[in-house]
Amino acid sequence: MKQESSRSPSYTVECEDYVHAVEFNPFDSGTAESLIAYGGNNYVVIGRCSFQEEDAEVDGIQYNTLRTFHQGIRVDAIAWSPETRLDALPPLLRFCTAAADRKLRLFTSDLQAKNEYKIMEGHSSYINDLVFSPKGGQEIASVSDDHTCRVWDLEGNVRACFVLRSAGMSVGWHPEDAFKLMVAEKNGTIRFYDLVTHQAILSLTTGQTPLMSAHWCFKNTFKVGAVAGNDWFIWDISRSSYPLEKKPVHADRAKLFRWSTVNENLFATTGYPGKMNSQLLIHHLGHPQPILIGSAAVGSGLTWHKTLPLCAMGGDHRIFFWVTEM
C-alpha cells in the first residue's frame, strides 16, 4: 500500500438538507441492500443503497430514499435498533436520534401508515452519542455534556445513570456481553461499566485532552480506539491499559474515530472542518501512513459499511462515500 494524496469521494449522494449525522445500519435487516440514516437541520432520512463492489449490476452506487421523518430540529446523532427488519411483515424500522433540544426521539415505522416517535427527556445539556443494546435492542445508552451516561428502556424510563467527571463524548455496547458498556469522557478517560453491578470494571486514559471520540472494535472487542487532541490512540485491553499505539494525524484537531466493521486493523478518523475542507483519513494498523486521505467541504459524521471497506461522511447537502482496500 502506498501513501495516498488527497482523494475526492468514490461516490456522492445528493441530499435536501445539510447532513449533520450519518449512520449505516450495523445490524442485519434482512435485505441485500444497506440501510443508511442521515440527519439534517429538520429531518431524518432513511435510505437504502447498494454499491458496485457488492453487486455487479450496480453502476457505482444505487440509492433510494425509503422514508423521510420530519423532526423540526437539528439531528446531532443517530443510532439503529437491531430490531429493524425489512423482511418482516409488516416491516419494522426502528432508530433513535439525539437532537439539539437535548432530547432523544425513538422512531418506529412500518413504512406505511404507522410512523411514530417517543420523546425521552432527562439530559440537561447536549447529547453527544447514543447506542442501542445489540442483543434485542430493548435499551438505549446516551452520553451528554451534562456529565452523565444514561441507560433508558424503550418506554423512556432511566434504568441506570452513571455520573461522569467530564462531558460524555462516546458510548459503546459490547456486541456479545449485554452487560458491558464503554463510556468515553472529554477529560481523556474511557471507562467500562458492568450494568449488573453498576460499577466501573476497567479504565483507560489518553493522557491528553480533549478526547472527542472513542470506538469499540466489533471485530475484536479487546481493541479500543480514540482521538484526543491531534492524535489517534489504540488499546489492546487484553494486554495493557496503556495505549498500544498513538500517532498525531490531524493538524486541526481530530474529531471522530471509527473502526471498520470488516477488518480489525482498519479504521478512520476525521479532523475538524478547516478553512476549506474536512479531512477524512483511513488508517491500517500495519501501515505507517494513512492509506487514504479524503477531502470534502465541511464534513460531519463518520460511518462504515457493514460488509465493505467503505466509509461515509456527511456534508453540505451531500453524503460522501470512500472505498478503500482491505
CSV table of C-alpha atoms in Angstrom, one decimal:
chain,number,residue,atom,x,y,z
A,1,MET,CA,0.0,0.0,0.0
A,2,LYS,CA,1.3,3.3,-1.0
A,3,GLN,CA,0.8,6.7,0.7
A,4,GLU,CA,-2.2,8.4,-0.9
A,5,SER,CA,-2.6,12.0,-2.0
A,6,SER,CA,-5.9,13.6,-1.2
A,7,ARG,CA,-8.8,11.9,-2.9
A,8,SER,CA,-12.2,13.0,-3.8
A,9,PRO,CA,-15.1,10.7,-2.8
A,10,SER,CA,-15.7,7.5,-4.7
A,11,TYR,CA,-19.5,8.2,-4.7
A,12,THR,CA,-21.8,11.0,-3.7
A,13,VAL,CA,-25.5,11.2,-2.9
A,14,GLU,CA,-27.3,14.5,-3.1
A,15,CYS,CA,-29.5,15.4,0.0
A,16,GLU,CA,-32.1,18.0,0.6
A,17,ASP,CA,-30.5,19.3,3.8
A,18,TYR,CA,-27.1,19.8,5.4
A,19,VAL,CA,-26.1,16.4,6.8
A,20,HIS,CA,-25.0,16.5,10.5
A,21,ALA,CA,-25.1,12.8,11.2
A,22,VAL,CA,-24.9,9.7,9.1
A,23,GLU,CA,-25.1,6.0,10.1
A,24,PHE,CA,-25.1,2.8,8.2
A,25,ASN,CA,-27.2,0.1,9.9
A,26,PRO,CA,-24.6,-2.2,11.6
A,27,PHE,CA,-27.2,-5.0,12.0
A,28,ASP,CA,-28.7,-7.4,9.6
A,29,SER,CA,-32.1,-6.0,8.4
A,30,GLY,CA,-32.9,-9.0,6.1
A,31,THR,CA,-32.2,-7.2,2.8
A,32,ALA,CA,-29.3,-7.3,0.4
A,33,GLU,CA,-29.0,-3.6,0.3
A,34,SER,CA,-27.6,-1.5,3.2
A,35,LEU,CA,-29.8,0.8,5.2
A,36,ILE,CA,-28.4,4.3,5.9
A,37,ALA,CA,-29.8,7.0,8.1
A,38,TYR,CA,-28.8,10.7,7.9
A,39,GLY,CA,-30.0,13.7,9.8
A,40,GLY,CA,-30.1,17.3,8.9
A,41,ASN,CA,-31.5,20.6,10.4
A,42,ASN,CA,-35.1,19.4,10.3
A,43,TYR,CA,-35.3,15.8,9.0
A,44,VAL,CA,-34.1,12.3,9.4
A,45,VAL,CA,-34.0,10.4,6.2
A,46,ILE,CA,-33.8,6.6,5.9
A,47,GLY,CA,-32.5,5.3,2.6
A,48,ARG,CA,-31.1,2.1,1.1
A,49,CYS,CA,-28.1,1.8,-1.0
A,50,SER,CA,-26.0,-0.8,-2.9
A,51,PHE,CA,-22.6,-0.5,-4.4
A,52,GLN,CA,-20.8,-1.9,-7.4
A,53,GLU,CA,-18.3,-3.5,-5.0
A,54,GLU,CA,-21.0,-5.9,-3.8
A,55,ASP,CA,-23.4,-6.1,-6.8
A,56,ALA,CA,-22.1,-6.3,-10.4
A,57,GLU,CA,-25.4,-4.9,-11.8
A,58,VAL,CA,-25.0,-1.6,-9.9
A,59,ASP,CA,-23.1,1.2,-11.7
A,60,GLY,CA,-21.2,2.9,-8.9
A,61,ILE,CA,-23.9,3.5,-6.3
A,62,GLN,CA,-27.7,2.9,-6.3
A,63,TYR,CA,-29.5,4.9,-3.6
A,64,ASN,CA,-33.2,5.4,-2.9
A,65,THR,CA,-35.0,7.1,0.0
A,66,LEU,CA,-37.4,4.9,1.9
A,67,ARG,CA,-38.9,7.4,4.3
A,68,THR,CA,-38.3,11.0,5.5
A,69,PHE,CA,-39.2,11.8,9.1
A,70,HIS,CA,-39.8,15.4,10.0
A,71,GLN,CA,-38.2,16.2,13.3
A,72,GLY,CA,-38.3,20.0,13.2
A,73,ILE,CA,-34.9,20.4,15.0
A,74,ARG,CA,-31.3,19.6,14.2
A,75,VAL,CA,-30.3,16.0,14.4
A,76,ASP,CA,-26.9,15.5,16.3
A,77,ALA,CA,-26.6,11.7,16.4
A,78,ILE,CA,-28.5,8.6,15.2
A,79,ALA,CA,-28.5,5.0,16.4
A,80,TRP,CA,-30.0,2.0,14.7
A,81,SER,CA,-32.0,-0.6,16.6
A,82,PRO,CA,-31.2,-4.3,15.9
A,83,GLU,CA,-35.0,-4.8,15.8
A,84,THR,CA,-35.1,-3.2,12.3
A,85,ARG,CA,-36.3,-5.8,9.8
A,86,LEU,CA,-37.3,-5.1,6.2
A,87,ASP,CA,-38.1,-8.8,5.6
A,88,ALA,CA,-40.8,-8.9,8.3
A,89,LEU,CA,-44.5,-8.5,7.6
A,90,PRO,CA,-45.1,-5.7,8.3
A,91,PRO,CA,-41.6,-4.3,8.1
A,92,LEU,CA,-40.2,-2.7,11.2
A,93,LEU,CA,-38.0,0.3,11.1
A,94,ARG,CA,-36.6,1.5,14.5
A,95,PHE,CA,-33.9,4.0,15.3
A,96,CYS,CA,-33.3,6.8,17.8
A,97,THR,CA,-32.0,10.3,17.4
A,98,ALA,CA,-30.3,12.8,19.7
A,99,ALA,CA,-31.4,16.4,18.9
A,100,ALA,CA,-30.3,19.9,19.6
A,101,ASP,CA,-33.1,20.3,22.2
A,102,ARG,CA,-31.3,17.7,24.5
A,103,LYS,CA,-34.0,15.1,23.9
A,104,LEU,CA,-33.9,11.6,22.4
A,105,ARG,CA,-36.5,10.5,19.9
A,106,LEU,CA,-37.3,6.9,19.4
A,107,PHE,CA,-38.8,6.4,15.9
A,108,THR,CA,-40.9,3.3,14.9
A,109,SER,CA,-42.3,2.8,11.5
A,110,ASP,CA,-43.8,0.1,9.3
A,111,LEU,CA,-43.0,2.2,6.2
A,112,GLN,CA,-46.8,2.5,5.7
A,113,ALA,CA,-49.4,4.2,7.9
A,114,LYS,CA,-47.6,3.7,11.3
A,115,ASN,CA,-44.9,6.4,11.8
A,116,GLU,CA,-44.5,7.4,15.4
A,117,TYR,CA,-41.8,8.7,17.8
A,118,LYS,CA,-41.4,8.8,21.5
A,119,ILE,CA,-39.6,11.6,23.2
A,120,MET,CA,-37.1,10.7,26.1
A,121,GLU,CA,-36.2,13.6,28.3
A,122,GLY,CA,-33.7,13.9,31.2
A,123,HIS,CA,-30.4,15.2,29.8
A,124,SER,CA,-29.7,18.8,30.8
A,125,SER,CA,-27.2,19.5,28.1
A,126,TYR,CA,-26.2,18.4,24.6
A,127,ILE,CA,-26.2,14.6,23.8
A,128,ASN,CA,-23.1,13.6,22.0
A,129,ASP,CA,-23.7,9.9,21.3
A,130,LEU,CA,-26.2,7.1,21.7
A,131,VAL,CA,-26.4,3.4,21.1
A,132,PHE,CA,-28.9,0.5,21.3
A,133,SER,CA,-28.1,-2.7,23.2
A,134,PRO,CA,-27.1,-5.0,20.3
A,135,LYS,CA,-28.8,-8.0,22.0
A,136,GLY,CA,-32.5,-7.4,21.4
A,137,GLY,CA,-32.4,-3.6,21.3
A,138,GLN,CA,-34.5,-3.1,24.4
A,139,GLU,CA,-32.3,-0.4,25.9
A,140,ILE,CA,-30.6,2.7,24.7
A,141,ALA,CA,-27.5,4.3,26.3
A,142,SER,CA,-26.7,8.0,25.8
A,143,VAL,CA,-23.9,10.4,26.9
A,144,SER,CA,-24.0,14.1,27.3
A,145,ASP,CA,-22.2,17.3,28.1
A,146,ASP,CA,-24.2,17.2,31.4
A,147,HIS,CA,-21.6,14.7,32.7
A,148,THR,CA,-23.9,11.7,32.7
A,149,CYS,CA,-24.3,8.4,30.8
A,150,ARG,CA,-28.0,7.3,31.0
A,151,VAL,CA,-29.4,3.9,30.1
A,152,TRP,CA,-33.1,4.0,29.0
A,153,ASP,CA,-35.7,1.4,28.3
A,154,LEU,CA,-37.9,1.9,25.2
A,155,GLU,CA,-40.6,3.5,27.3
A,156,GLY,CA,-38.3,6.3,28.2
A,157,ASN,CA,-37.6,5.2,31.8
A,158,VAL,CA,-34.0,5.7,33.0
A,159,ARG,CA,-32.7,2.3,34.1
A,160,ALA,CA,-29.2,3.5,35.1
A,161,CYS,CA,-27.4,6.8,35.4
A,162,PHE,CA,-23.6,7.0,35.6
A,163,VAL,CA,-22.2,10.3,36.9
A,164,LEU,CA,-19.0,11.2,34.9
A,165,ARG,CA,-16.2,13.6,35.7
A,166,SER,CA,-16.5,15.5,32.4
A,167,ALA,CA,-18.6,15.6,29.3
A,168,GLY,CA,-19.6,12.2,27.9
A,169,MET,CA,-18.4,12.0,24.3
A,170,SER,CA,-18.9,8.4,23.1
A,171,VAL,CA,-20.7,5.3,24.3
A,172,GLY,CA,-20.4,1.7,23.0
A,173,TRP,CA,-22.2,-1.5,23.9
A,174,HIS,CA,-20.3,-4.9,23.9
A,175,PRO,CA,-21.7,-6.9,20.9
A,176,GLU,CA,-21.9,-10.2,22.8
A,177,ASP,CA,-22.0,-9.2,26.5
A,178,ALA,CA,-25.2,-7.3,27.1
A,179,PHE,CA,-23.9,-6.0,30.5
A,180,LYS,CA,-20.8,-4.2,29.4
A,181,LEU,CA,-20.8,-0.6,28.4
A,182,MET,CA,-17.9,1.7,27.3
A,183,VAL,CA,-18.1,5.4,28.1
A,184,ALA,CA,-15.5,7.9,26.9
A,185,GLU,CA,-15.1,11.3,28.6
A,186,LYS,CA,-13.8,14.6,27.3
A,187,ASN,CA,-11.1,14.5,30.0
A,188,GLY,CA,-9.4,11.6,28.3
A,189,THR,CA,-10.8,8.7,30.4
A,190,ILE,CA,-12.5,5.7,28.9
A,191,ARG,CA,-14.4,3.5,31.4
A,192,PHE,CA,-16.0,0.2,31.1
A,193,TYR,CA,-19.1,-0.3,33.3
A,194,ASP,CA,-20.8,-3.5,34.4
A,195,LEU,CA,-24.6,-2.9,34.0
A,196,VAL,CA,-25.4,-5.5,36.7
A,197,THR,CA,-23.4,-4.1,39.5
A,198,HIS,CA,-23.2,-0.5,38.0
A,199,GLN,CA,-19.5,-0.5,38.8
A,200,ALA,CA,-16.6,0.6,36.6
A,201,ILE,CA,-14.5,-2.5,35.8
A,202,LEU,CA,-11.7,-1.0,33.8
A,203,SER,CA,-10.4,2.4,32.8
A,204,LEU,CA,-8.1,3.7,30.1
A,205,THR,CA,-6.7,7.2,29.5
A,206,THR,CA,-5.3,9.1,26.6
A,207,GLY,CA,-3.3,11.3,28.9
A,208,GLN,CA,-4.2,14.3,26.7
A,209,THR,CA,-7.3,16.3,26.1
A,210,PRO,CA,-9.8,16.9,24.7
A,211,LEU,CA,-10.9,13.4,23.9
A,212,MET,CA,-13.6,13.9,21.2
A,213,SER,CA,-14.4,10.3,20.2
A,214,ALA,CA,-13.8,6.7,21.1
A,215,HIS,CA,-15.0,3.4,19.5
A,216,TRP,CA,-15.1,-0.2,20.4
A,217,CYS,CA,-13.9,-2.6,17.7
A,218,PHE,CA,-16.7,-5.1,16.9
A,219,LYS,CA,-14.3,-7.4,15.0
A,220,ASN,CA,-12.1,-7.7,18.1
A,221,THR,CA,-13.6,-6.4,21.4
A,222,PHE,CA,-10.2,-6.3,23.0
A,223,LYS,CA,-9.4,-3.3,20.8
A,224,VAL,CA,-10.5,0.2,21.6
A,225,GLY,CA,-9.6,3.3,19.6
A,226,ALA,CA,-10.0,7.1,20.3
A,227,VAL,CA,-8.9,10.5,19.1
A,228,ALA,CA,-7.8,13.2,21.5
A,229,GLY,CA,-6.0,16.5,20.6
A,230,ASN,CA,-4.3,15.8,17.3
A,231,ASP,CA,-3.7,12.1,17.9
A,232,TRP,CA,-5.3,8.7,17.5
A,233,PHE,CA,-4.9,6.0,20.2
A,234,ILE,CA,-5.3,2.3,20.1
A,235,TRP,CA,-5.5,0.0,23.1
A,236,ASP,CA,-5.5,-3.8,23.4
A,237,ILE,CA,-7.2,-4.2,26.7
A,238,SER,CA,-6.2,-7.9,27.0
A,239,ARG,CA,-2.6,-6.7,27.2
A,240,SER,CA,-2.5,-3.3,28.9
A,241,SER,CA,-4.4,-0.3,30.0
A,242,TYR,CA,-1.7,1.8,28.3
A,243,PRO,CA,-2.1,2.6,24.6
A,244,LEU,CA,-0.6,0.0,22.2
A,245,GLU,CA,-0.1,2.8,19.6
A,246,LYS,CA,-0.7,6.5,19.2
A,247,LYS,CA,0.0,8.9,16.4
A,248,PRO,CA,-0.5,12.6,15.6
A,249,VAL,CA,-2.7,12.8,12.5
A,250,HIS,CA,-4.8,15.9,12.2
A,251,ALA,CA,-3.2,19.3,12.5
A,252,ASP,CA,-6.5,20.9,13.1
A,253,ARG,CA,-7.6,18.6,16.0
A,254,ALA,CA,-9.1,15.2,15.5
A,255,LYS,CA,-12.9,14.8,15.7
A,256,LEU,CA,-14.1,11.3,15.2
A,257,PHE,CA,-12.7,7.7,15.3
A,258,ARG,CA,-14.5,4.7,13.8
A,259,TRP,CA,-13.3,1.1,13.4
A,260,SER,CA,-14.2,-0.7,10.2
A,261,THR,CA,-16.7,-3.5,10.7
A,262,VAL,CA,-14.9,-5.8,8.3
A,263,ASN,CA,-11.3,-5.6,9.3
A,264,GLU,CA,-9.9,-5.2,12.9
A,265,ASN,CA,-6.8,-3.3,11.6
A,266,LEU,CA,-8.7,-0.7,9.5
A,267,PHE,CA,-10.1,2.5,11.0
A,268,ALA,CA,-10.9,6.0,10.0
A,269,THR,CA,-10.5,9.4,11.7
A,270,THR,CA,-11.8,12.9,10.8
A,271,GLY,CA,-10.4,16.3,11.6
A,272,TYR,CA,-12.3,19.5,12.4
A,273,PRO,CA,-13.6,21.4,9.4
A,274,GLY,CA,-10.6,23.6,8.4
A,275,LYS,CA,-10.8,26.8,6.5
A,276,MET,CA,-11.6,24.9,3.3
A,277,ASN,CA,-12.2,21.2,3.7
A,278,SER,CA,-12.6,18.4,6.3
A,279,GLN,CA,-10.1,15.7,6.2
A,280,LEU,CA,-11.0,12.0,6.4
A,281,LEU,CA,-8.1,9.7,6.9
A,282,ILE,CA,-8.3,5.9,6.6
A,283,HIS,CA,-5.5,4.0,8.5
A,284,HIS,CA,-4.3,0.4,8.5
A,285,LEU,CA,-2.5,-0.6,11.7
A,286,GLY,CA,0.3,-2.4,9.8
A,287,HIS,CA,1.0,0.7,7.7
A,288,PRO,CA,2.9,3.8,8.9
A,289,GLN,CA,1.0,6.3,6.9
A,290,PRO,CA,-2.8,6.8,6.2
A,291,ILE,CA,-3.8,4.6,3.3
A,292,LEU,CA,-6.4,7.0,2.1
A,293,ILE,CA,-6.8,10.8,2.5
A,294,GLY,CA,-10.2,12.0,1.6
A,295,SER,CA,-11.3,15.6,1.5
A,296,ALA,CA,-14.7,17.1,1.5
A,297,ALA,CA,-16.2,20.6,2.2
A,298,VAL,CA,-17.5,20.8,5.8
A,299,GLY,CA,-17.9,17.1,6.7
A,300,SER,CA,-19.6,15.7,9.7
A,301,GLY,CA,-20.4,12.2,10.9
A,302,LEU,CA,-18.5,9.1,10.0
A,303,THR,CA,-19.7,5.6,9.5
A,304,TRP,CA,-18.5,2.3,7.9
A,305,HIS,CA,-20.5,-0.1,5.7
A,306,LYS,CA,-21.4,-3.4,7.3
A,307,THR,CA,-19.6,-5.7,4.8
A,308,LEU,CA,-17.4,-3.5,2.6
A,309,PRO,CA,-14.2,-1.5,3.3
A,310,LEU,CA,-16.3,1.7,2.5
A,311,CYS,CA,-17.0,4.6,4.8
A,312,ALA,CA,-19.3,7.6,4.6
A,313,MET,CA,-19.3,11.2,5.9
A,314,GLY,CA,-22.0,13.8,5.7
A,315,GLY,CA,-21.6,17.3,4.3
A,316,ASP,CA,-23.4,20.3,2.7
A,317,HIS,CA,-26.5,18.7,1.0
A,318,ARG,CA,-24.4,15.6,0.3
A,319,ILE,CA,-23.2,12.3,1.7
A,320,PHE,CA,-19.7,11.3,0.6
A,321,PHE,CA,-18.5,7.7,0.3
A,322,TRP,CA,-14.9,6.4,0.0
A,323,VAL,CA,-13.9,2.9,-0.9
A,324,THR,CA,-10.5,1.6,0.3
A,325,GLU,CA,-8.6,-1.7,0.2
A,326,MET,CA,-8.7,-4.2,3.0
